[in-house]
mmCIF file with all atom_site columns, C-alpha atoms in Angstrom:
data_model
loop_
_atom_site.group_PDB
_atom_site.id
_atom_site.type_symbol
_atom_site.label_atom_id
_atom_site.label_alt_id
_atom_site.label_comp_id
_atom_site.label_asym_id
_atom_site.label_entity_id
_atom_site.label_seq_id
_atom_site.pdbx_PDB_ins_code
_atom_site.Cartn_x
_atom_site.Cartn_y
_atom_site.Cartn_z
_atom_site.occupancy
_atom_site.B_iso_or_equiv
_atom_site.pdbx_formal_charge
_atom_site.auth_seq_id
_atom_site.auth_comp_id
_atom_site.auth_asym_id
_atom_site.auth_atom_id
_atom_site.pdbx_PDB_model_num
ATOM 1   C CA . UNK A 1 1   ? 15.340  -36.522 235.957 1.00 0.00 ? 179 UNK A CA 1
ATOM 2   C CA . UNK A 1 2   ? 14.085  -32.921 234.855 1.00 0.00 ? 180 UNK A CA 1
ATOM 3   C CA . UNK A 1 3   ? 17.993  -31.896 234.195 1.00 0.00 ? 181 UNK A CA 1
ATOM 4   C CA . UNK A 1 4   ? 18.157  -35.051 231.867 1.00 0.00 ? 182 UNK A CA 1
ATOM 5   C CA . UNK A 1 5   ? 15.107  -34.277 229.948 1.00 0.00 ? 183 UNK A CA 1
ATOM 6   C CA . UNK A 1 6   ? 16.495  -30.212 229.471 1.00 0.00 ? 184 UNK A CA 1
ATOM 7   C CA . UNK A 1 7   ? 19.658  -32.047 228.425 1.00 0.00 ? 185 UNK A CA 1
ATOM 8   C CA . UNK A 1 8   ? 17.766  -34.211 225.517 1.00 0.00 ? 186 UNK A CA 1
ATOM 9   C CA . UNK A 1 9   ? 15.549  -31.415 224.622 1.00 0.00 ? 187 UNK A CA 1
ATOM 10  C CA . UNK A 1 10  ? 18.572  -29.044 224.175 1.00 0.00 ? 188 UNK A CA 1
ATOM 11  C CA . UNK A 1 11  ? 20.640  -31.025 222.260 1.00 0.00 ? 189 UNK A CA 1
ATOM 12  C CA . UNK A 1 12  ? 17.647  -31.872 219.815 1.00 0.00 ? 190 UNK A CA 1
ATOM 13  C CA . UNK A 1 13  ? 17.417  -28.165 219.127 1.00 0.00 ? 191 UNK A CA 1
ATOM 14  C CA . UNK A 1 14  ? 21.161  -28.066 218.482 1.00 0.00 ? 192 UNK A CA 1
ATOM 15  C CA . UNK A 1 15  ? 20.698  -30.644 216.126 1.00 0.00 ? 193 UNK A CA 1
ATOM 16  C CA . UNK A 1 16  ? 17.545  -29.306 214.536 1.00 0.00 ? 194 UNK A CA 1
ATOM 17  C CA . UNK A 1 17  ? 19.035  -25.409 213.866 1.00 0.00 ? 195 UNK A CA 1
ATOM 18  C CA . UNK A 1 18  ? 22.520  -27.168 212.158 1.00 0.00 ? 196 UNK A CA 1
ATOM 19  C CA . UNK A 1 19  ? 21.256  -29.977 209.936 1.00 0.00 ? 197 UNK A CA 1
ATOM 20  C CA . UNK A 1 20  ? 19.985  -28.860 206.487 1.00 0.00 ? 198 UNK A CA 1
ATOM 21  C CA . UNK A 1 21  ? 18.218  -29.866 203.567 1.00 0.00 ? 199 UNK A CA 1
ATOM 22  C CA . UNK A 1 22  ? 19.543  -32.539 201.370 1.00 0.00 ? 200 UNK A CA 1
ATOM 23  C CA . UNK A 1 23  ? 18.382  -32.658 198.257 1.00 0.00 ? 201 UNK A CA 1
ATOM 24  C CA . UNK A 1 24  ? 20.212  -34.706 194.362 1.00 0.00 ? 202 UNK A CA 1
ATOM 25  C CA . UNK A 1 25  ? 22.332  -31.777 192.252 1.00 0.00 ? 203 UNK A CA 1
ATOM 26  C CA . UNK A 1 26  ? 22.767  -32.482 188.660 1.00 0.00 ? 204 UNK A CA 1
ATOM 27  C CA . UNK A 1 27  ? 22.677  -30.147 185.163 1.00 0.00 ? 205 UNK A CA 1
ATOM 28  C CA . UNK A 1 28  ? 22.635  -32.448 181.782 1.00 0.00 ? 206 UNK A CA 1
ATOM 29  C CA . UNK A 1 29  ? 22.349  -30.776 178.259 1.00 0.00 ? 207 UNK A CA 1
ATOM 30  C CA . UNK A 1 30  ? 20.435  -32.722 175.287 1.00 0.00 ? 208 UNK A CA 1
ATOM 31  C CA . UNK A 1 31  ? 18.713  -34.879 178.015 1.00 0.00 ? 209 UNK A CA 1
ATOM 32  C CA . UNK A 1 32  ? 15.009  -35.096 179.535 1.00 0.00 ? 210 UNK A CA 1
ATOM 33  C CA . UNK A 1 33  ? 16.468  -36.149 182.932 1.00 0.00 ? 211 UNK A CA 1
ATOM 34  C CA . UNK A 1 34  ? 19.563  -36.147 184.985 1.00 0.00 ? 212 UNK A CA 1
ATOM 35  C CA . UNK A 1 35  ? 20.967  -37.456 188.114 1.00 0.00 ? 213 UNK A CA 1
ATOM 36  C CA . UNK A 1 36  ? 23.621  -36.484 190.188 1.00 0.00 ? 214 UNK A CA 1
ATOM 37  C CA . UNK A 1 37  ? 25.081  -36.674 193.807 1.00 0.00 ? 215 UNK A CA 1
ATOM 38  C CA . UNK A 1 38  ? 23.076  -35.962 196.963 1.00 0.00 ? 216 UNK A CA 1
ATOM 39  C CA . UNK A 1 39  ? 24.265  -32.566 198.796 1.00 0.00 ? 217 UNK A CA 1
ATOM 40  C CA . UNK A 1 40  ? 23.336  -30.552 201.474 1.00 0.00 ? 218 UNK A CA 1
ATOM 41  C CA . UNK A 1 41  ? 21.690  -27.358 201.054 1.00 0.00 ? 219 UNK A CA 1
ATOM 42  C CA . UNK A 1 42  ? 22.807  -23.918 201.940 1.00 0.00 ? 220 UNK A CA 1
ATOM 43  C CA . UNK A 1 43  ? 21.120  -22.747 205.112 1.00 0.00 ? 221 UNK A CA 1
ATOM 44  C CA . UNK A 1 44  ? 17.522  -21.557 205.265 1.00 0.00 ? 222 UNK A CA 1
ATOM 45  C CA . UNK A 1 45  ? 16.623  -23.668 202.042 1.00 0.00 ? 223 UNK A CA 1
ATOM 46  C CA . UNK A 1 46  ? 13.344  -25.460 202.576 1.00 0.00 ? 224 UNK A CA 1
ATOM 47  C CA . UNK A 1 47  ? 12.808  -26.875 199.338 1.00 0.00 ? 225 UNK A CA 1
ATOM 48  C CA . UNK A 1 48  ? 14.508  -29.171 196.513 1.00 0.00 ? 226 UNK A CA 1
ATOM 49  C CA . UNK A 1 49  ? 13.646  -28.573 193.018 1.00 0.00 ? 227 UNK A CA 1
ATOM 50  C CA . UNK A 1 50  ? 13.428  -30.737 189.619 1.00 0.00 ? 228 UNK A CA 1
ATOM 51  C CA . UNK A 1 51  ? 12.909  -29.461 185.971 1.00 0.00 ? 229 UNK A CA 1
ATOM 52  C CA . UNK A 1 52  ? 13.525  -29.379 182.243 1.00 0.00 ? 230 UNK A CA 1
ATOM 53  C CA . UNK A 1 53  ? 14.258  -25.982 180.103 1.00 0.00 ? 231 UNK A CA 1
ATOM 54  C CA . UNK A 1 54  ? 13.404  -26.546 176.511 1.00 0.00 ? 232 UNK A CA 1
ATOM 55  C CA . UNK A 1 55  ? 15.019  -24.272 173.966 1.00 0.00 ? 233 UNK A CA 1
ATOM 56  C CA . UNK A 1 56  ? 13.390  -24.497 170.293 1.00 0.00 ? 234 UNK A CA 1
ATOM 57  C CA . UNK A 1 57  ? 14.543  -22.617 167.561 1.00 0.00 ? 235 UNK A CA 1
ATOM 58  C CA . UNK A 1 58  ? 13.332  -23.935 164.280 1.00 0.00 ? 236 UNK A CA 1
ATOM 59  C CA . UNK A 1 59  ? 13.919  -27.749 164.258 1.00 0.00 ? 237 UNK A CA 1
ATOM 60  C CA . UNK A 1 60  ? 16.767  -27.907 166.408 1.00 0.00 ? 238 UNK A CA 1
ATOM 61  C CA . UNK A 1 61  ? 15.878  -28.703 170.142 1.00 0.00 ? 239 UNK A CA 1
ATOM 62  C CA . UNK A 1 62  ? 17.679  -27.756 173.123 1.00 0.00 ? 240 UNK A CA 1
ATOM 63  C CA . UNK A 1 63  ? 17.300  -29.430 176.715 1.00 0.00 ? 241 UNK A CA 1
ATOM 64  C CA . UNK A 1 64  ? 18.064  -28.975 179.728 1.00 0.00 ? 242 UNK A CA 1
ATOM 65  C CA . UNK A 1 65  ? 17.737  -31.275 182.546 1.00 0.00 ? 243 UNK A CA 1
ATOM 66  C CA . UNK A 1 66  ? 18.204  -29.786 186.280 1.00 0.00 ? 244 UNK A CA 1
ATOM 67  C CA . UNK A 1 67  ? 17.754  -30.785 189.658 1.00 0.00 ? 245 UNK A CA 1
ATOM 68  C CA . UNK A 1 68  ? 19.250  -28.803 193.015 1.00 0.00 ? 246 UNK A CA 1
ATOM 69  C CA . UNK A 1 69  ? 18.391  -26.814 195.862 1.00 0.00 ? 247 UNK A CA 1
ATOM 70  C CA . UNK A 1 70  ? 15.910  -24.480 195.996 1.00 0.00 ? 248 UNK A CA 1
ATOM 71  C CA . UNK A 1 71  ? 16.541  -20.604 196.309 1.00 0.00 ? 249 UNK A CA 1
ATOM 72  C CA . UNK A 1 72  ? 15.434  -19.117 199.853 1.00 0.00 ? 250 UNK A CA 1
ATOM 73  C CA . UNK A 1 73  ? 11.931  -17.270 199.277 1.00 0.00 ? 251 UNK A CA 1
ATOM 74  C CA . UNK A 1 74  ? 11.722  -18.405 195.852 1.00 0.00 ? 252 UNK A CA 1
ATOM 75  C CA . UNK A 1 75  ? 8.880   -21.216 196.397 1.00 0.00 ? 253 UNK A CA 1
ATOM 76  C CA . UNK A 1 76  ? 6.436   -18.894 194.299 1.00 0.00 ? 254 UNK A CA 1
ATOM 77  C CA . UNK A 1 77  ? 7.889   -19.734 191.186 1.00 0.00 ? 255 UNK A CA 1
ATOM 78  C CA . UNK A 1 78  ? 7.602   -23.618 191.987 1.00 0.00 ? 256 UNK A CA 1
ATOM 79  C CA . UNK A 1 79  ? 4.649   -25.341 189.531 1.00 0.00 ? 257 UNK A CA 1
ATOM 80  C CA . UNK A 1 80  ? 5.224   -22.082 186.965 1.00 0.00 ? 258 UNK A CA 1
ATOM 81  C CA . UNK A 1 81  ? 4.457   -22.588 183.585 1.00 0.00 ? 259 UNK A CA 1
ATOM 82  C CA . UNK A 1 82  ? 6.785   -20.516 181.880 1.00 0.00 ? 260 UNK A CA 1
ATOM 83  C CA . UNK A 1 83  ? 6.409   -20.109 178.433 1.00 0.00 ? 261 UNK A CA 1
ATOM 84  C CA . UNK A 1 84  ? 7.762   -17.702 175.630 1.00 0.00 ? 262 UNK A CA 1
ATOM 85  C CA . UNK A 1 85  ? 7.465   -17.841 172.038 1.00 0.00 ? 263 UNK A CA 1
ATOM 86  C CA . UNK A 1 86  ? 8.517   -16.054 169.106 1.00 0.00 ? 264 UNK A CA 1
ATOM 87  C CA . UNK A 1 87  ? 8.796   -16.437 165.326 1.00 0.00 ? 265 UNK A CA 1
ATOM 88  C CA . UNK A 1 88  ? 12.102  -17.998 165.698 1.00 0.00 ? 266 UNK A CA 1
ATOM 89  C CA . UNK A 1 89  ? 12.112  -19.553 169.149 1.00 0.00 ? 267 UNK A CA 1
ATOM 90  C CA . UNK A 1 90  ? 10.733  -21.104 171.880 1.00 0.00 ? 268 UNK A CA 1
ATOM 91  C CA . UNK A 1 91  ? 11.596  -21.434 175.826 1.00 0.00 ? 269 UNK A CA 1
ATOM 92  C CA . UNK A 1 92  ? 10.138  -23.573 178.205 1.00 0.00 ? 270 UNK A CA 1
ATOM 93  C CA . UNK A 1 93  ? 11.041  -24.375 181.740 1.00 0.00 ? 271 UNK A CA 1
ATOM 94  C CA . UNK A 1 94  ? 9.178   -26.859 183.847 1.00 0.00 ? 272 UNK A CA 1
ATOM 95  C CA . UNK A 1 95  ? 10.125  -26.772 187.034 1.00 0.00 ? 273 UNK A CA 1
ATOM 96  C CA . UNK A 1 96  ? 8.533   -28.775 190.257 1.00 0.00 ? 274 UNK A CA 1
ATOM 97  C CA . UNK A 1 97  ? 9.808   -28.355 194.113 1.00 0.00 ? 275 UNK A CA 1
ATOM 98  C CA . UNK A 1 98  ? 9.281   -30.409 197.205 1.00 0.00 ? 276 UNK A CA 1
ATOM 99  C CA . UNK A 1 99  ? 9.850   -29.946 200.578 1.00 0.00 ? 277 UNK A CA 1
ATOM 100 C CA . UNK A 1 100 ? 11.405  -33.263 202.162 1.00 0.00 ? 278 UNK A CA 1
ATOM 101 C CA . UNK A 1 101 ? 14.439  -34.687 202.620 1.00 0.00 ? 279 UNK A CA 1
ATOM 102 C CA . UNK A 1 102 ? 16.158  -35.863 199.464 1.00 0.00 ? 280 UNK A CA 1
ATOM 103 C CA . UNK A 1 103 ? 12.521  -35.522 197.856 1.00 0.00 ? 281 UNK A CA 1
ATOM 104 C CA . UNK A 1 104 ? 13.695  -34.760 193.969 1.00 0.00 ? 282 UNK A CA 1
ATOM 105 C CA . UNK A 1 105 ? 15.756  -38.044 193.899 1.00 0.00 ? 283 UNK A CA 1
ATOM 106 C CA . UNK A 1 106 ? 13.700  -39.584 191.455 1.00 0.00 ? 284 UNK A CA 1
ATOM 107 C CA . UNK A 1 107 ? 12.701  -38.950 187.339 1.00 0.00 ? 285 UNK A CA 1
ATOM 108 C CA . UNK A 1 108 ? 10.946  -35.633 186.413 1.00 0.00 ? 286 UNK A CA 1
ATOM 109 C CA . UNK A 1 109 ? 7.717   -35.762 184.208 1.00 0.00 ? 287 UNK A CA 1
ATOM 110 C CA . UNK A 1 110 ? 7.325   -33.244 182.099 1.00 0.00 ? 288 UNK A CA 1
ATOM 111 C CA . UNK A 1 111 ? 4.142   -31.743 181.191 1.00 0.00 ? 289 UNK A CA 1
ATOM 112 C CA . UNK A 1 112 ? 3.738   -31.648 177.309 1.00 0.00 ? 290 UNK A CA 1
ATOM 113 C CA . UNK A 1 113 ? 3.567   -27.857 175.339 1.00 0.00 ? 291 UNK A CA 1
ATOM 114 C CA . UNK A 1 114 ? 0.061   -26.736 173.960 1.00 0.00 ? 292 UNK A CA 1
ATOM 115 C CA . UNK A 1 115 ? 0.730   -25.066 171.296 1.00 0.00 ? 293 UNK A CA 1
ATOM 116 C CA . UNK A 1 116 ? -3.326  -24.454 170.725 1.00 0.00 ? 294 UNK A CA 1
ATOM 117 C CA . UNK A 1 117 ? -3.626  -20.960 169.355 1.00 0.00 ? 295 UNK A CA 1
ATOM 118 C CA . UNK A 1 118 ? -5.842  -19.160 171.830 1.00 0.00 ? 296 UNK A CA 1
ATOM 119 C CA . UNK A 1 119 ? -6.664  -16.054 169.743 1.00 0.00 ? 297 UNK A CA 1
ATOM 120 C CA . UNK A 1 120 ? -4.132  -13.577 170.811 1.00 0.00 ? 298 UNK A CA 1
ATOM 121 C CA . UNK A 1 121 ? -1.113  -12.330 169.247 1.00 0.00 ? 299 UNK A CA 1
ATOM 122 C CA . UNK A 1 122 ? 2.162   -10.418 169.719 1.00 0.00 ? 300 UNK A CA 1
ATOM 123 C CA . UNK A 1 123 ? 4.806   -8.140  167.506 1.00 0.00 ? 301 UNK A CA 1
ATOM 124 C CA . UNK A 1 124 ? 7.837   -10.708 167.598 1.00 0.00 ? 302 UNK A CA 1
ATOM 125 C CA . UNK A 1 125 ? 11.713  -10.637 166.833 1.00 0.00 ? 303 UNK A CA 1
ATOM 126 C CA . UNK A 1 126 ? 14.569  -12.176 168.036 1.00 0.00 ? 304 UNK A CA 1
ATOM 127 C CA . UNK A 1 127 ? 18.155  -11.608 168.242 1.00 0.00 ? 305 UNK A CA 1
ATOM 128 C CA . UNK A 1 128 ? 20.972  -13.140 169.459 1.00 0.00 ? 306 UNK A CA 1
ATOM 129 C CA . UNK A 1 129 ? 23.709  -10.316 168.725 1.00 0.00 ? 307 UNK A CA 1
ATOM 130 C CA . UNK A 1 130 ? 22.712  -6.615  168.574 1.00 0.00 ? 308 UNK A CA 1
ATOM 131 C CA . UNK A 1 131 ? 23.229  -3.050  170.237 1.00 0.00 ? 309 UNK A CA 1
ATOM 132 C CA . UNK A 1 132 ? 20.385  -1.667  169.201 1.00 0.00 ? 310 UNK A CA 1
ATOM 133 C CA . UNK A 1 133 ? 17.519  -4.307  169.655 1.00 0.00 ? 311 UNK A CA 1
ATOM 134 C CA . UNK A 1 134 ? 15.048  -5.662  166.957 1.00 0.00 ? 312 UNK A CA 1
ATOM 135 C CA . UNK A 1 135 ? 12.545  -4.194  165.113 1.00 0.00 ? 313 UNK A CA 1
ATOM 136 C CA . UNK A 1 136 ? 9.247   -6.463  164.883 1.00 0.00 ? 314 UNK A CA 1
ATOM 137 C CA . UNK A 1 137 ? 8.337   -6.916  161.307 1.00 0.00 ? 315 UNK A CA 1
ATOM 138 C CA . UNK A 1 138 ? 5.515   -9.701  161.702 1.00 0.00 ? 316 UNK A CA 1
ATOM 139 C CA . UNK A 1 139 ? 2.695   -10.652 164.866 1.00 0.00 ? 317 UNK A CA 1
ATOM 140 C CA . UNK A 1 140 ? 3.195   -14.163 166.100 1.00 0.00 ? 318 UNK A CA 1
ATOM 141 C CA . UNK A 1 141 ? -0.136  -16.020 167.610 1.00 0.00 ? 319 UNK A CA 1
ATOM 142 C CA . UNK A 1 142 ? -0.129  -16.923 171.453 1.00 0.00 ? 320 UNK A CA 1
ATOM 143 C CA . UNK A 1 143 ? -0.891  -20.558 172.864 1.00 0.00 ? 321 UNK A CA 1
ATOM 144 C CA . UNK A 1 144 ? -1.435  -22.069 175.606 1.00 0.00 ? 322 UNK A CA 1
ATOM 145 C CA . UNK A 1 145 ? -1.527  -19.651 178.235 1.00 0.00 ? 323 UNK A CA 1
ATOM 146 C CA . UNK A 1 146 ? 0.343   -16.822 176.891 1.00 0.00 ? 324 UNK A CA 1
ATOM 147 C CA . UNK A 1 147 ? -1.895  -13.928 177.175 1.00 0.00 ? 325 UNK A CA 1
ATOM 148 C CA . UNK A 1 148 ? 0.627   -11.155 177.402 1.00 0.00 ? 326 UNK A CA 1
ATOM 149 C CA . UNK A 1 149 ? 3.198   -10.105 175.191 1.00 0.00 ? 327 UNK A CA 1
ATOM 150 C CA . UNK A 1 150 ? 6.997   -9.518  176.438 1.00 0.00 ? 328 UNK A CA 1
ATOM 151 C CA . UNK A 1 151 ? 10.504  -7.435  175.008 1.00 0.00 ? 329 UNK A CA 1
ATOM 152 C CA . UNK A 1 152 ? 13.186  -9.300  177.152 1.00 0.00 ? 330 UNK A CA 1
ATOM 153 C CA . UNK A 1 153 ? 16.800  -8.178  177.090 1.00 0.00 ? 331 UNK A CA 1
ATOM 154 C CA . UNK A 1 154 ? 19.634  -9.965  178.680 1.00 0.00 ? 332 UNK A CA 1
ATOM 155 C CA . UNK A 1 155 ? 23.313  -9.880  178.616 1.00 0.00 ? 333 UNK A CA 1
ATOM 156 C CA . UNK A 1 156 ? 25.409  -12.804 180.626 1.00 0.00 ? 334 UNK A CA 1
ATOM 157 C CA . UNK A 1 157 ? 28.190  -15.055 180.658 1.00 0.00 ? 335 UNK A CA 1
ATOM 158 C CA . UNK A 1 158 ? 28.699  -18.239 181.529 1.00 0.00 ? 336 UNK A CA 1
ATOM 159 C CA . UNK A 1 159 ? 31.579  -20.058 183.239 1.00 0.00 ? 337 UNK A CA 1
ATOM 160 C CA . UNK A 1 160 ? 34.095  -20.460 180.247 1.00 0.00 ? 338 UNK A CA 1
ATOM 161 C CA . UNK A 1 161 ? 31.411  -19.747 177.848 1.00 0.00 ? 339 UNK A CA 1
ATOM 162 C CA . UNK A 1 162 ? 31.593  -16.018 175.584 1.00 0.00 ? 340 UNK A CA 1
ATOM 163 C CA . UNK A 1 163 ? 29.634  -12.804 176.487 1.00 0.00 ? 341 UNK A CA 1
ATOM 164 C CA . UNK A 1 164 ? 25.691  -13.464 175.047 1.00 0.00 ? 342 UNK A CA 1
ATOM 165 C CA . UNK A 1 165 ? 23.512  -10.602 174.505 1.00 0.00 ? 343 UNK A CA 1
ATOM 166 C CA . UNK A 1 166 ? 19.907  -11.815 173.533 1.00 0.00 ? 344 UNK A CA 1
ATOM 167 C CA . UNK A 1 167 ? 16.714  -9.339  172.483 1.00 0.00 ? 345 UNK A CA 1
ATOM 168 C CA . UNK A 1 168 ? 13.373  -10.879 172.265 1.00 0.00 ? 346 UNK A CA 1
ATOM 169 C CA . UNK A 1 169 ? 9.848   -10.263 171.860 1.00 0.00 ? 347 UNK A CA 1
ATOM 170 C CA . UNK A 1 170 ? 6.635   -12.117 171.655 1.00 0.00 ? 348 UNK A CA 1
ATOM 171 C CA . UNK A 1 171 ? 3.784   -13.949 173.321 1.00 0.00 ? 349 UNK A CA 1
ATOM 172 C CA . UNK A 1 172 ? 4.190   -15.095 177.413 1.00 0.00 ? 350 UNK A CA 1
ATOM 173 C CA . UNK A 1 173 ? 2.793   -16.347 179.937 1.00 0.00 ? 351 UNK A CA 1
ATOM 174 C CA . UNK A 1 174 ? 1.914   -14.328 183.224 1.00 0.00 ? 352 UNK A CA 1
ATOM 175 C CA . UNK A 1 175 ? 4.254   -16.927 184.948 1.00 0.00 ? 353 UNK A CA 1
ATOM 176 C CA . UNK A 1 176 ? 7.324   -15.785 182.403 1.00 0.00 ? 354 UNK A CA 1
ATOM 177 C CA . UNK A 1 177 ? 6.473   -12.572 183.221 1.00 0.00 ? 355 UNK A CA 1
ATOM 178 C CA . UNK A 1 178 ? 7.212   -12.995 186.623 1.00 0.00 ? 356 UNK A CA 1
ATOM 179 C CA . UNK A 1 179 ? 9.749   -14.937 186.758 1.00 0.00 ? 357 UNK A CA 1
ATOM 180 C CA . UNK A 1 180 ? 12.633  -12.789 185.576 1.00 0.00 ? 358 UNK A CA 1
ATOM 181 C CA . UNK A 1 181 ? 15.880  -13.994 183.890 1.00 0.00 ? 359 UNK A CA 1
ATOM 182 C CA . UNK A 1 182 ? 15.569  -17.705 182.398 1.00 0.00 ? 360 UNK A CA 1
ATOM 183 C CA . UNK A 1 183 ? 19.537  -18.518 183.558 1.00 0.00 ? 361 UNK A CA 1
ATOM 184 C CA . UNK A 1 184 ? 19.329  -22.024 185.607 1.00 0.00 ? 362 UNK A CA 1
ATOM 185 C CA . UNK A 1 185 ? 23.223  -22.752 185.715 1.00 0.00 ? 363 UNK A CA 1
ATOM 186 C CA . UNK A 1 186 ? 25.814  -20.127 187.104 1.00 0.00 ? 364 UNK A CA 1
ATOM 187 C CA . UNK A 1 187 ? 26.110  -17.186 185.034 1.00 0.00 ? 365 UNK A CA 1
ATOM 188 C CA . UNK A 1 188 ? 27.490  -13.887 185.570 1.00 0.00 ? 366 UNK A CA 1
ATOM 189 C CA . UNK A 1 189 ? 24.549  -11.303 184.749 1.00 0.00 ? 367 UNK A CA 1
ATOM 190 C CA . UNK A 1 190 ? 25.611  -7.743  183.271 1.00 0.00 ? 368 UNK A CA 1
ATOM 191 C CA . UNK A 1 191 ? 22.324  -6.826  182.495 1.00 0.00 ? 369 UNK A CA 1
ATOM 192 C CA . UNK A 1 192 ? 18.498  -7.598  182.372 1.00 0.00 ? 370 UNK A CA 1
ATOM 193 C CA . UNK A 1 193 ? 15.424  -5.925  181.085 1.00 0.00 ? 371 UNK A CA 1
ATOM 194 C CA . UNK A 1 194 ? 11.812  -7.788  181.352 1.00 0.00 ? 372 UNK A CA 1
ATOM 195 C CA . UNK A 1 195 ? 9.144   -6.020  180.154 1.00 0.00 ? 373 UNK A CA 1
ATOM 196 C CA . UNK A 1 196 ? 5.296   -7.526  179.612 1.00 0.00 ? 374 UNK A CA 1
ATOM 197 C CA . UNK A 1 197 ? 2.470   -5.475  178.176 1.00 0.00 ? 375 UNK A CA 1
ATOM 198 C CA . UNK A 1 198 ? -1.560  -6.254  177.446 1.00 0.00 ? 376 UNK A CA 1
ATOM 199 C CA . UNK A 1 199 ? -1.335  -8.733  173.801 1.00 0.00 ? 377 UNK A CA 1
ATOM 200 C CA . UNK A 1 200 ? -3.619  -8.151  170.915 1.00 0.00 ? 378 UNK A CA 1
ATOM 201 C CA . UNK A 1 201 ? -6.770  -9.782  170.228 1.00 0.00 ? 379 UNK A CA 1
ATOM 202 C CA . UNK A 1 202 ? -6.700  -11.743 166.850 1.00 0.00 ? 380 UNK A CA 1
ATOM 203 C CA . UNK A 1 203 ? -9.938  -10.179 164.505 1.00 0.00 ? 381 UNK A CA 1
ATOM 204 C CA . UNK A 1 204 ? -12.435 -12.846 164.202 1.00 0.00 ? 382 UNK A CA 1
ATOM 205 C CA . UNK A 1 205 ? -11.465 -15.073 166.741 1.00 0.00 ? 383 UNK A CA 1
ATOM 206 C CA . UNK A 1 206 ? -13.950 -16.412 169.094 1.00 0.00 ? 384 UNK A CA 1
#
């Protein structure tokens, strides 16, 4: 009897070490939500994640709908309210993880943008081409929960897509700030710079 129960007990711990998360994969441009097929995750991933990335600039609005496994030791940045705004554009990514099997199989609600001014501001430029980066002509006013202000440089390709080399500054929030590059598809980085520094405090605001 005690050799059968070291039998069961081993093989559940077989089982347990090889199985893996399984959690819906699917990226969708110009929608709020996407679904896709149901995969198992890469070992030691204990979470599946679900989100939107919005990309404003002017009137023209850019989505992106996600859903995958999570990256291993990357739960911090689950719940994030990542923000970043400038004169010209506008990025926001939403993004919400759970922790059970096949958990992000179902629609994503997104959270909707304040854009309540909340008496801070921030130089701002943006460019999607240059070698020598941007010069801030005007100060853009934060919302929401940007309170710091942010000079982000990145340079990446896509799969099949042209080399992109983007400059911007403006208002953040502390979540942008810490969240590093905003790529959520495969890219191949070249190079990043993320930089956050105190914002300025609008004259007469209370």
């Amino acid at each position: 009897m005690w050799v059968f129960f070291t039998t069961v007990i081993f093989l559940a711990s077989l089982i347990t070490e090889g199985s893996s998360l399984t959690c819906e994969s699917c990226l969708s441009v110009n929608v709020s939500s996407c679904s896709g097929s149901l995969n198992p995750c890469q070992k030691g991933v204990t979470q599946c994640i679900s989100g939107l990335r919005n990309i404003t600039t002017g009137t023209n609005v850019k989505l992106t709908a996600f859903k995958g496994c999570g990256e291993p030791g990357k739960k911090g940045s689950c719940g994030k309210e990542v923000v970043v705004t400038t004169a010209d554009v506008s990025i926001q990514i939403t993004q919400k993880c759970c922790d059970s099997e096949k958990c992000n199989n179902n629609k994503f609600q997104v959270p909707p943008v304040n854009e309540t001014a909340n008496g801070y501001k921030c130089p701002t430029c943006f460019m999607s081409i240059s070698s020598n980066g941007c010069t801030p002509t005007e100060d853009i006013l934060c919302v929401g929960m940007e309170n710091l202000c942010v000079n982000y440089i990145k340079t990446s390709q896509g799969s099949g897509k042209p080399v992109k080399r983007y400059i911007i500054q403006g208002c953040a929030t502390t979540d942008a700030c810490g969240r590093g590059h905003f790529d959520i598809a495969p890219s191949k980085l070249y190079y990043f710079d993320l930089k956050c520094f105190p914002s300025n405090k609008v004259k007469n605001a209370h």
